[in-house]
């Protein structure tokens, strides 16, 4: 693997072909108000929570401060202590019910109540950072290692196939096989399933292959 040469063009082509793997995903930050549903199997409780969320939204549309509404109405005590603010969250980690809502909001925009796994939520978009590719030079060394590893695995697989074919063609001797693939023949004294402390019979894989 150390001797494998990878050209600058190959590195750039790999980067361009796998750009999604070298891209920071989009991120959002928002405030939210949660109206928890005490029992989702109870239709009356669900409707009661929905109506409460709709009432809160109406107050927000009328000019109520969002942070004040969080403090007064949100059932998410943990985030309420932070005025309902979330940390920056990537698109890969955003709840599937929330993501399309965030994508449809402009900055400072307020959503309608949406039903999530936690209850009914009202969201106010605070910030958005679009997806951005990582600079090629930052991942160049990583890409080089990846390509070298891929090439080494392909080489090993090819050698394995050649070794198998040659072994079947020359079942009584390893000389032809060793010559074709450029490897020396190693010998050892007889050994048991416990192997030996030195030499090729000290390798677990060799012992397993010998007794398989």
GROMACS .gro file of C-alpha atoms in nm:
model
  212
    1UNK     CA    1   0.000   0.000   0.000
    2UNK     CA    2   0.288   0.236   0.076
    3UNK     CA    3   0.418   0.200  -0.282
    4UNK     CA    4   0.084   0.271  -0.445
    5UNK     CA    5   0.100   0.597  -0.636
    6UNK     CA    6  -0.211   0.812  -0.663
    7UNK     CA    7  -0.213   1.105  -0.904
    8UNK     CA    8  -0.354   1.447  -0.825
    9UNK     CA    9  -0.611   1.394  -1.101
   10UNK     CA   10  -0.727   1.066  -0.943
   11UNK     CA   11  -0.765   1.236  -0.606
   12UNK     CA   12  -0.966   1.520  -0.755
   13UNK     CA   13  -1.185   1.282  -0.957
   14UNK     CA   14  -1.260   1.074  -0.646
   15UNK     CA   15  -1.346   1.391  -0.453
   16UNK     CA   16  -1.581   1.514  -0.726
   17UNK     CA   17  -1.747   1.173  -0.767
   18UNK     CA   18  -1.807   1.139  -0.392
   19UNK     CA   19  -1.877   1.502  -0.309
   20UNK     CA   20  -2.174   1.411  -0.087
   21UNK     CA   21  -1.936   1.230   0.148
   22UNK     CA   22  -1.722   1.544   0.169
   23UNK     CA   23  -1.998   1.794   0.232
   24UNK     CA   24  -2.110   1.950   0.559
   25UNK     CA   25  -2.490   1.901   0.569
   26UNK     CA   26  -2.727   2.193   0.602
   27UNK     CA   27  -2.796   2.308   0.959
   28UNK     CA   28  -3.081   2.485   1.131
   29UNK     CA   29  -3.135   2.651   1.466
   30UNK     CA   30  -3.480   2.730   1.595
   31UNK     CA   31  -3.699   2.805   1.895
   32UNK     CA   32  -3.995   2.586   1.969
   33UNK     CA   33  -4.300   2.565   2.189
   34UNK     CA   34  -4.418   2.216   2.277
   35UNK     CA   35  -4.772   2.128   2.374
   36UNK     CA   36  -4.739   1.774   2.498
   37UNK     CA   37  -5.014   1.517   2.437
   38UNK     CA   38  -5.067   1.323   2.758
   39UNK     CA   39  -5.217   1.019   2.580
   40UNK     CA   40  -5.198   0.994   2.202
   41UNK     CA   41  -5.448   0.709   2.204
   42UNK     CA   42  -5.709   0.937   2.357
   43UNK     CA   43  -5.868   1.147   2.082
   44UNK     CA   44  -5.998   1.404   2.330
   45UNK     CA   45  -5.647   1.463   2.466
   46UNK     CA   46  -5.507   1.496   2.115
   47UNK     CA   47  -5.775   1.747   2.018
   48UNK     CA   48  -5.727   1.941   2.341
   49UNK     CA   49  -5.352   1.972   2.272
   50UNK     CA   50  -5.417   2.073   1.910
   51UNK     CA   51  -5.657   2.348   2.015
   52UNK     CA   52  -5.413   2.477   2.276
   53UNK     CA   53  -5.135   2.490   2.015
   54UNK     CA   54  -5.366   2.670   1.771
   55UNK     CA   55  -5.451   2.924   2.042
   56UNK     CA   56  -5.082   2.987   2.110
   57UNK     CA   57  -5.015   3.033   1.739
   58UNK     CA   58  -5.295   3.287   1.719
   59UNK     CA   59  -5.139   3.486   2.003
   60UNK     CA   60  -4.800   3.477   1.829
   61UNK     CA   61  -4.955   3.601   1.503
   62UNK     CA   62  -5.111   3.883   1.702
   63UNK     CA   63  -4.769   3.995   1.822
   64UNK     CA   64  -4.690   3.798   2.138
   65UNK     CA   65  -4.317   3.761   2.195
   66UNK     CA   66  -4.207   3.408   2.111
   67UNK     CA   67  -3.969   3.377   2.408
   68UNK     CA   68  -4.246   3.492   2.640
   69UNK     CA   69  -4.480   3.234   2.489
   70UNK     CA   70  -4.217   2.964   2.542
   71UNK     CA   71  -4.189   3.055   2.909
   72UNK     CA   72  -4.565   3.063   2.958
   73UNK     CA   73  -4.686   2.770   2.748
   74UNK     CA   74  -4.413   2.523   2.651
   75UNK     CA   75  -4.420   2.178   2.810
   76UNK     CA   76  -4.054   2.121   2.720
   77UNK     CA   77  -3.901   2.236   3.047
   78UNK     CA   78  -3.546   2.162   2.935
   79UNK     CA   79  -3.549   2.384   2.629
   80UNK     CA   80  -3.779   2.638   2.796
   81UNK     CA   81  -3.486   2.726   3.023
   82UNK     CA   82  -3.306   2.828   2.700
   83UNK     CA   83  -3.608   3.021   2.568
   84UNK     CA   84  -3.699   2.718   2.358
   85UNK     CA   85  -3.372   2.744   2.164
   86UNK     CA   86  -3.213   2.439   2.004
   87UNK     CA   87  -2.843   2.405   1.924
   88UNK     CA   88  -2.745   2.402   1.557
   89UNK     CA   89  -2.875   2.070   1.420
   90UNK     CA   90  -2.781   1.913   1.087
   91UNK     CA   91  -3.037   1.798   0.834
   92UNK     CA   92  -2.927   1.440   0.907
   93UNK     CA   93  -3.046   1.468   1.267
   94UNK     CA   94  -3.363   1.676   1.228
   95UNK     CA   95  -3.692   1.496   1.300
   96UNK     CA   96  -3.866   1.394   0.976
   97UNK     CA   97  -4.180   1.587   1.066
   98UNK     CA   98  -3.980   1.900   1.144
   99UNK     CA   99  -3.739   1.909   0.848
  100UNK     CA  100  -3.988   2.006   0.574
  101UNK     CA  101  -4.130   2.275   0.803
  102UNK     CA  102  -3.785   2.426   0.855
  103UNK     CA  103  -3.718   2.412   0.482
  104UNK     CA  104  -4.032   2.613   0.420
  105UNK     CA  105  -3.965   2.891   0.673
  106UNK     CA  106  -3.778   3.216   0.621
  107UNK     CA  107  -3.566   3.359   0.903
  108UNK     CA  108  -3.779   3.460   1.202
  109UNK     CA  109  -4.073   3.284   1.039
  110UNK     CA  110  -4.321   3.099   1.262
  111UNK     CA  111  -4.479   2.768   1.168
  112UNK     CA  112  -4.827   2.640   1.219
  113UNK     CA  113  -4.858   2.376   1.492
  114UNK     CA  114  -4.714   2.046   1.369
  115UNK     CA  115  -4.768   1.707   1.526
  116UNK     CA  116  -4.445   1.527   1.617
  117UNK     CA  117  -4.360   1.231   1.836
  118UNK     CA  118  -4.355   1.467   2.134
  119UNK     CA  119  -4.685   1.646   2.079
  120UNK     CA  120  -4.777   1.964   1.892
  121UNK     CA  121  -4.490   2.201   1.823
  122UNK     CA  122  -4.469   2.556   1.698
  123UNK     CA  123  -4.135   2.652   1.547
  124UNK     CA  124  -3.962   2.983   1.491
  125UNK     CA  125  -3.664   2.969   1.257
  126UNK     CA  126  -3.359   3.147   1.401
  127UNK     CA  127  -3.083   3.056   1.158
  128UNK     CA  128  -2.993   2.846   0.858
  129UNK     CA  129  -2.656   2.736   0.720
  130UNK     CA  130  -2.670   2.573   0.376
  131UNK     CA  131  -2.479   2.256   0.291
  132UNK     CA  132  -2.118   2.332   0.203
  133UNK     CA  133  -1.845   2.112   0.052
  134UNK     CA  134  -1.534   2.053   0.261
  135UNK     CA  135  -1.226   2.206   0.098
  136UNK     CA  136  -1.044   1.950  -0.119
  137UNK     CA  137  -0.710   2.012   0.053
  138UNK     CA  138  -0.861   1.931   0.394
  139UNK     CA  139  -0.959   1.578   0.285
  140UNK     CA  140  -0.688   1.513   0.027
  141UNK     CA  141  -0.480   1.288   0.255
  142UNK     CA  142  -0.792   1.097   0.364
  143UNK     CA  143  -0.894   1.039   0.002
  144UNK     CA  144  -0.543   0.919  -0.083
  145UNK     CA  145  -0.557   0.661   0.198
  146UNK     CA  146  -0.902   0.549   0.084
  147UNK     CA  147  -0.790   0.498  -0.275
  148UNK     CA  148  -0.478   0.311  -0.162
  149UNK     CA  149  -0.687   0.083   0.058
  150UNK     CA  150  -0.933   0.016  -0.224
  151UNK     CA  151  -0.651  -0.068  -0.465
  152UNK     CA  152  -0.483  -0.295  -0.209
  153UNK     CA  153  -0.809  -0.483  -0.149
  154UNK     CA  154  -0.859  -0.526  -0.523
  155UNK     CA  155  -0.502  -0.655  -0.558
  156UNK     CA  156  -0.543  -0.899  -0.268
  157UNK     CA  157  -0.872  -1.026  -0.410
  158UNK     CA  158  -0.714  -1.075  -0.752
  159UNK     CA  159  -0.415  -1.258  -0.601
  160UNK     CA  160  -0.653  -1.477  -0.403
  161UNK     CA  161  -0.838  -1.576  -0.720
  162UNK     CA  162  -0.510  -1.647  -0.899
  163UNK     CA  163  -0.386  -1.853  -0.606
  164UNK     CA  164  -0.704  -2.062  -0.604
  165UNK     CA  165  -0.693  -2.127  -0.977
  166UNK     CA  166  -0.323  -2.218  -0.975
  167UNK     CA  167  -0.369  -2.447  -0.675
  168UNK     CA  168  -0.640  -2.644  -0.854
  169UNK     CA  169  -0.425  -2.665  -1.167
  170UNK     CA  170  -0.117  -2.778  -0.969
  171UNK     CA  171  -0.251  -2.976  -0.670
  172UNK     CA  172   0.072  -3.169  -0.605
  173UNK     CA  173   0.317  -2.878  -0.582
  174UNK     CA  174   0.334  -2.520  -0.461
  175UNK     CA  175   0.636  -2.433  -0.676
  176UNK     CA  176   0.436  -2.315  -0.979
  177UNK     CA  177   0.196  -2.120  -0.761
  178UNK     CA  178   0.476  -1.946  -0.572
  179UNK     CA  179   0.658  -1.860  -0.893
  180UNK     CA  180   0.349  -1.715  -1.062
  181UNK     CA  181   0.252  -1.485  -0.775
  182UNK     CA  182   0.609  -1.403  -0.671
  183UNK     CA  183   0.598  -1.536  -0.317
  184UNK     CA  184   0.852  -1.764  -0.140
  185UNK     CA  185   0.751  -2.108  -0.014
  186UNK     CA  186   0.767  -2.130   0.365
  187UNK     CA  187   0.817  -2.463   0.541
  188UNK     CA  188   0.770  -2.573   0.899
  189UNK     CA  189   0.800  -2.881   1.112
  190UNK     CA  190   0.492  -3.085   1.193
  191UNK     CA  191   0.258  -2.919   1.440
  192UNK     CA  192  -0.068  -2.984   1.625
  193UNK     CA  193  -0.383  -2.776   1.642
  194UNK     CA  194  -0.207  -2.565   1.907
  195UNK     CA  195   0.048  -2.450   1.648
  196UNK     CA  196   0.406  -2.349   1.732
  197UNK     CA  197   0.564  -2.061   1.918
  198UNK     CA  198   0.770  -1.952   1.617
  199UNK     CA  199   0.756  -1.960   1.239
  200UNK     CA  200   0.453  -1.970   1.014
  201UNK     CA  201   0.280  -2.222   1.241
  202UNK     CA  202   0.265  -1.953   1.509
  203UNK     CA  203   0.000  -1.772   1.307
  204UNK     CA  204  -0.356  -1.865   1.402
  205UNK     CA  205  -0.481  -1.831   1.044
  206UNK     CA  206  -0.219  -2.076   0.916
  207UNK     CA  207  -0.307  -2.335   1.181
  208UNK     CA  208  -0.679  -2.299   1.109
  209UNK     CA  209  -0.620  -2.337   0.734
  210UNK     CA  210  -0.401  -2.645   0.789
  211UNK     CA  211  -0.670  -2.823   0.990
  212UNK     CA  212  -0.974  -2.700   0.796
   0.00000   0.00000   0.00000
